[in-house]
CSV table of C-alpha atoms in Angstrom, one decimal:
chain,number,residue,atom,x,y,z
F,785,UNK,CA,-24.6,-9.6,2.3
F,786,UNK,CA,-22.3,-12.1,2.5
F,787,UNK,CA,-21.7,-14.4,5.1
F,788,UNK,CA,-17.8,-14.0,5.5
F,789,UNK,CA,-18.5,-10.3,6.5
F,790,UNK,CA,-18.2,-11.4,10.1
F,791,UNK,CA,-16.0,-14.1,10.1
F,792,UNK,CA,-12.8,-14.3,12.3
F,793,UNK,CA,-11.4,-16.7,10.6
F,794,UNK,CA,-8.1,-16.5,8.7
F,795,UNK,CA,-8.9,-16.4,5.0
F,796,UNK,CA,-6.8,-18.4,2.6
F,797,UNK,CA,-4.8,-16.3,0.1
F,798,UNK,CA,-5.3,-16.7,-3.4
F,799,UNK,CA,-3.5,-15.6,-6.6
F,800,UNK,CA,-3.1,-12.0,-7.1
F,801,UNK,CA,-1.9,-8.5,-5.8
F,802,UNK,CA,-2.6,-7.5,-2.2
F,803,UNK,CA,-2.6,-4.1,-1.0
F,804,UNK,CA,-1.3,-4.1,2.4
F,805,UNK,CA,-1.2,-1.3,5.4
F,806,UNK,CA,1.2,-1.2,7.6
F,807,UNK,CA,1.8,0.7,11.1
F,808,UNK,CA,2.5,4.1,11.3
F,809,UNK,CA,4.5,4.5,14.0
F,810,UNK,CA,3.3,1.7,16.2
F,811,UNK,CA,3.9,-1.3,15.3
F,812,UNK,CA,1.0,-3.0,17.2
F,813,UNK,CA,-1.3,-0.5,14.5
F,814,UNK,CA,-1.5,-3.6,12.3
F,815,UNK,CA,-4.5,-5.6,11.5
F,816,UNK,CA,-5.1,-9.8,12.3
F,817,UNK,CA,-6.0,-9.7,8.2
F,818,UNK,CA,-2.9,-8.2,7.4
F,819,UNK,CA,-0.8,-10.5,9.7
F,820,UNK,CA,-2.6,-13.1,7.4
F,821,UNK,CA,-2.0,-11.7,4.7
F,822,UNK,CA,1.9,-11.3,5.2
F,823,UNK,CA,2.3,-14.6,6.2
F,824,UNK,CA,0.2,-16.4,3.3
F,825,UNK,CA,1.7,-14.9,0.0
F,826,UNK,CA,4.3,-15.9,-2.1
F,827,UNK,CA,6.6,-12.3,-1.7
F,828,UNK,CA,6.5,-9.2,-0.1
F,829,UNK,CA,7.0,-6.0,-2.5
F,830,UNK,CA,8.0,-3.3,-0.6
F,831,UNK,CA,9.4,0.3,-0.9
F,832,UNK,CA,12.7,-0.7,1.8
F,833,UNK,CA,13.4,-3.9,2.7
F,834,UNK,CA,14.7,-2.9,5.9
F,835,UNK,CA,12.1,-1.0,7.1
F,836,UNK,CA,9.2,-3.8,6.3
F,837,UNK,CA,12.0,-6.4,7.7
F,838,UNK,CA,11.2,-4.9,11.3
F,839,UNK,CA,7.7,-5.3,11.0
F,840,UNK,CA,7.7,-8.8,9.4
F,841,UNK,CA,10.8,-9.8,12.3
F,842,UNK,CA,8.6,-8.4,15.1
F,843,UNK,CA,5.6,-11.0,13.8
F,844,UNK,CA,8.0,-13.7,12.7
F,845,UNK,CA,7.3,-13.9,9.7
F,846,UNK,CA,9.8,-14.9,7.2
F,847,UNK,CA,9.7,-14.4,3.3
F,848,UNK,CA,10.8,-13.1,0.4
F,849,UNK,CA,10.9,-9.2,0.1
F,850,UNK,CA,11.6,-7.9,-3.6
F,851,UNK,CA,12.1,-3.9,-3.6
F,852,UNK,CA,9.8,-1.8,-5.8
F,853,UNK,CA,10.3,2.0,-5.2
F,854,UNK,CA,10.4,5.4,-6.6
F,855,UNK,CA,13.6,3.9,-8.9
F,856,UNK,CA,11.9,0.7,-9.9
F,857,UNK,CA,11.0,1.6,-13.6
F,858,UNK,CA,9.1,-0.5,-16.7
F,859,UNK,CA,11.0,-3.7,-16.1
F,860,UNK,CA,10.9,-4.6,-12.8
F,861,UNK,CA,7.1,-3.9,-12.7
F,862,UNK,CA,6.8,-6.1,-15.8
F,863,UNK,CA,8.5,-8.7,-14.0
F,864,UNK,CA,5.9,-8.4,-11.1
F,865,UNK,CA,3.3,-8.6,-13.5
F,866,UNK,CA,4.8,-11.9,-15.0
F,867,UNK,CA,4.9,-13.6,-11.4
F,868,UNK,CA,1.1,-12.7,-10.7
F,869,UNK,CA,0.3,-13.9,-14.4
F,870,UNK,CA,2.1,-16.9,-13.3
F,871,UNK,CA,-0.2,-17.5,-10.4
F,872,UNK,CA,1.9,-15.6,-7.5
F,873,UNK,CA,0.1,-13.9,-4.6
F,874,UNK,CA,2.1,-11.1,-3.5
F,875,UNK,CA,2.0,-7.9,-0.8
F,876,UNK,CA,2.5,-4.5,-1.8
F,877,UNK,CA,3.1,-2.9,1.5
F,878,UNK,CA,4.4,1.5,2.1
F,879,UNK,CA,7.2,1.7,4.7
F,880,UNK,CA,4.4,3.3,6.5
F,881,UNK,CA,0.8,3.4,5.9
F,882,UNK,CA,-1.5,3.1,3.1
F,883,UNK,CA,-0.1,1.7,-0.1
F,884,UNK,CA,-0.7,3.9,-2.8
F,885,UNK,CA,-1.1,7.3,-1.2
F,886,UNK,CA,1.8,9.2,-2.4
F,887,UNK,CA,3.6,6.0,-3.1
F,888,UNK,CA,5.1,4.7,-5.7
F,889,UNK,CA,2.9,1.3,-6.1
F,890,UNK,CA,0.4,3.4,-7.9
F,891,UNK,CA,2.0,2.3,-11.6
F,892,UNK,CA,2.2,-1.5,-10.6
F,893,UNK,CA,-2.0,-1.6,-9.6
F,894,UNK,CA,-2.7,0.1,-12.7
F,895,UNK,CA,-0.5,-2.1,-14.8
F,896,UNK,CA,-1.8,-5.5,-12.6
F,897,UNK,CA,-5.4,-3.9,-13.4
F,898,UNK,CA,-5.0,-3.6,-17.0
F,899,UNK,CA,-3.8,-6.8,-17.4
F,900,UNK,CA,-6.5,-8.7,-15.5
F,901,UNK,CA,-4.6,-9.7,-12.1
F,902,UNK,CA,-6.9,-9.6,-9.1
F,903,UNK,CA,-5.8,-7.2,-6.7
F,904,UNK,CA,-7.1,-7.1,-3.4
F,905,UNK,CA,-7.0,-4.0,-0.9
F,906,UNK,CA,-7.0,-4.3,2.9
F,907,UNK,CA,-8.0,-1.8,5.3
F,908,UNK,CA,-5.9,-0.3,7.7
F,909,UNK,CA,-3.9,2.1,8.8
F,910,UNK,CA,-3.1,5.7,7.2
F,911,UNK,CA,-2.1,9.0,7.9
F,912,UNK,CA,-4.8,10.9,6.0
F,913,UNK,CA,-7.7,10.2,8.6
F,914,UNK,CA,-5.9,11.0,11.2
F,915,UNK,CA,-4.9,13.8,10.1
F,916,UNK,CA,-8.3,15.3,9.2
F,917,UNK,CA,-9.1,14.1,12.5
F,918,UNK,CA,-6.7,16.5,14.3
F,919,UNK,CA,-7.5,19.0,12.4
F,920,UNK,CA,-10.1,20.6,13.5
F,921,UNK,CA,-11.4,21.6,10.2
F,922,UNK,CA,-15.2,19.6,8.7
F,923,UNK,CA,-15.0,16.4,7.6
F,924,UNK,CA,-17.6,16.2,5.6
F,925,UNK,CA,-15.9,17.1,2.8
F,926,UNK,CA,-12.2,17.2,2.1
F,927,UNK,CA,-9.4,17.3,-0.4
F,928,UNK,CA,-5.9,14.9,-0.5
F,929,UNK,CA,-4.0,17.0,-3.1
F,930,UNK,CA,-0.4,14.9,-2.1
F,931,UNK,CA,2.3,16.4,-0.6
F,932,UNK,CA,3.3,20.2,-1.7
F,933,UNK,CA,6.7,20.3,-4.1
F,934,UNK,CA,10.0,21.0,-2.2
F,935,UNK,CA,10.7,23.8,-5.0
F,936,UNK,CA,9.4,27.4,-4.5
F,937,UNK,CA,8.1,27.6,-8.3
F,938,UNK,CA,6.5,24.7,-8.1
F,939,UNK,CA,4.5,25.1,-5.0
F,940,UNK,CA,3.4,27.9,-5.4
F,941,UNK,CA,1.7,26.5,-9.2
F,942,UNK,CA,0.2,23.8,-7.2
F,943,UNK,CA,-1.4,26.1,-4.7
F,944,UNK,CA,-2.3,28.2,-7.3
F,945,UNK,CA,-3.9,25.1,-9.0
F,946,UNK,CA,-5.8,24.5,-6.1
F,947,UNK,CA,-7.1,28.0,-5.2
């Protein structure tokens, strides 16, 4: 095992993508690491730069916040790509939550991936747990199938799907 498993120490941030959680909700649900995090890297990719602008102003921490959403296409992840090629470290935080569960920084870790850039995930907050949590139901086992479409048609193929 390795020795850093316990350590409290800040850890210094290297090249390459970080996948950060961020509060849902409250914004004290945030972890030391991620504070790190936030404050070592070079950017801060995010899905609204308002939204993570609160949580970075309520830590003081100041830096650069390029957007990548649901309307980001080929380019702008290609020009991501280029900066951690370059030797960038940058955070890909959610506006709430777990990056990556329905969210659009799905495309960007696949593409960082496939073109050899270390990406590092971070524990922390998420709405799934929780959720199975509160439910009541056996947590043994469980599905995440997304969110169900908005359209009639198409939720009811999903459901089907899953049946």
């Amino acid at each position: 095992m390795s020795d850093d498993i316990h350590s409290t120490d800040s850890e210094q941030v290297q090249p390459g993508l970080y996948l950060v959680s961020t509060p849902i909700g409250n914004l004290r649900d945030i972890t030391l690491r991620a504070l790190d995090t936030l404050k070592g890297v070079d950017a801060i990719v995010c899905e609204d730069s308002r939204v993570t602008g609160k949580l970075l102003n309520s830590y003081g921490i100041t830096k650069k916040k390029i957007v990548y959403n649901d309307h980001s296409d080929e380019a702008d992840r290609n020009a991501l790509i280029k900066q951690l090629n370059d030797g960038a470290s940058l955070a890909l935080v959610s506006d709430a939550g777990t990056p990556l569960l329905s969210d659009p920084g799905f495309k960007l870790v696949h593409d960082a991936l496939r073109a050899g850039i270390r990406v590092i995930p971070l524990p922390g907050p998420s709405a799934l747990l929780p959720a199975l949590q509160l439910s009541g139901l056996p947590s043994d086992r469980f599905l995440f199938a997304g969110f169900l479409p908005h359209k009639q048609g198409a939720r009811k193929t999903m459901l089907e799907d899953l049946k």
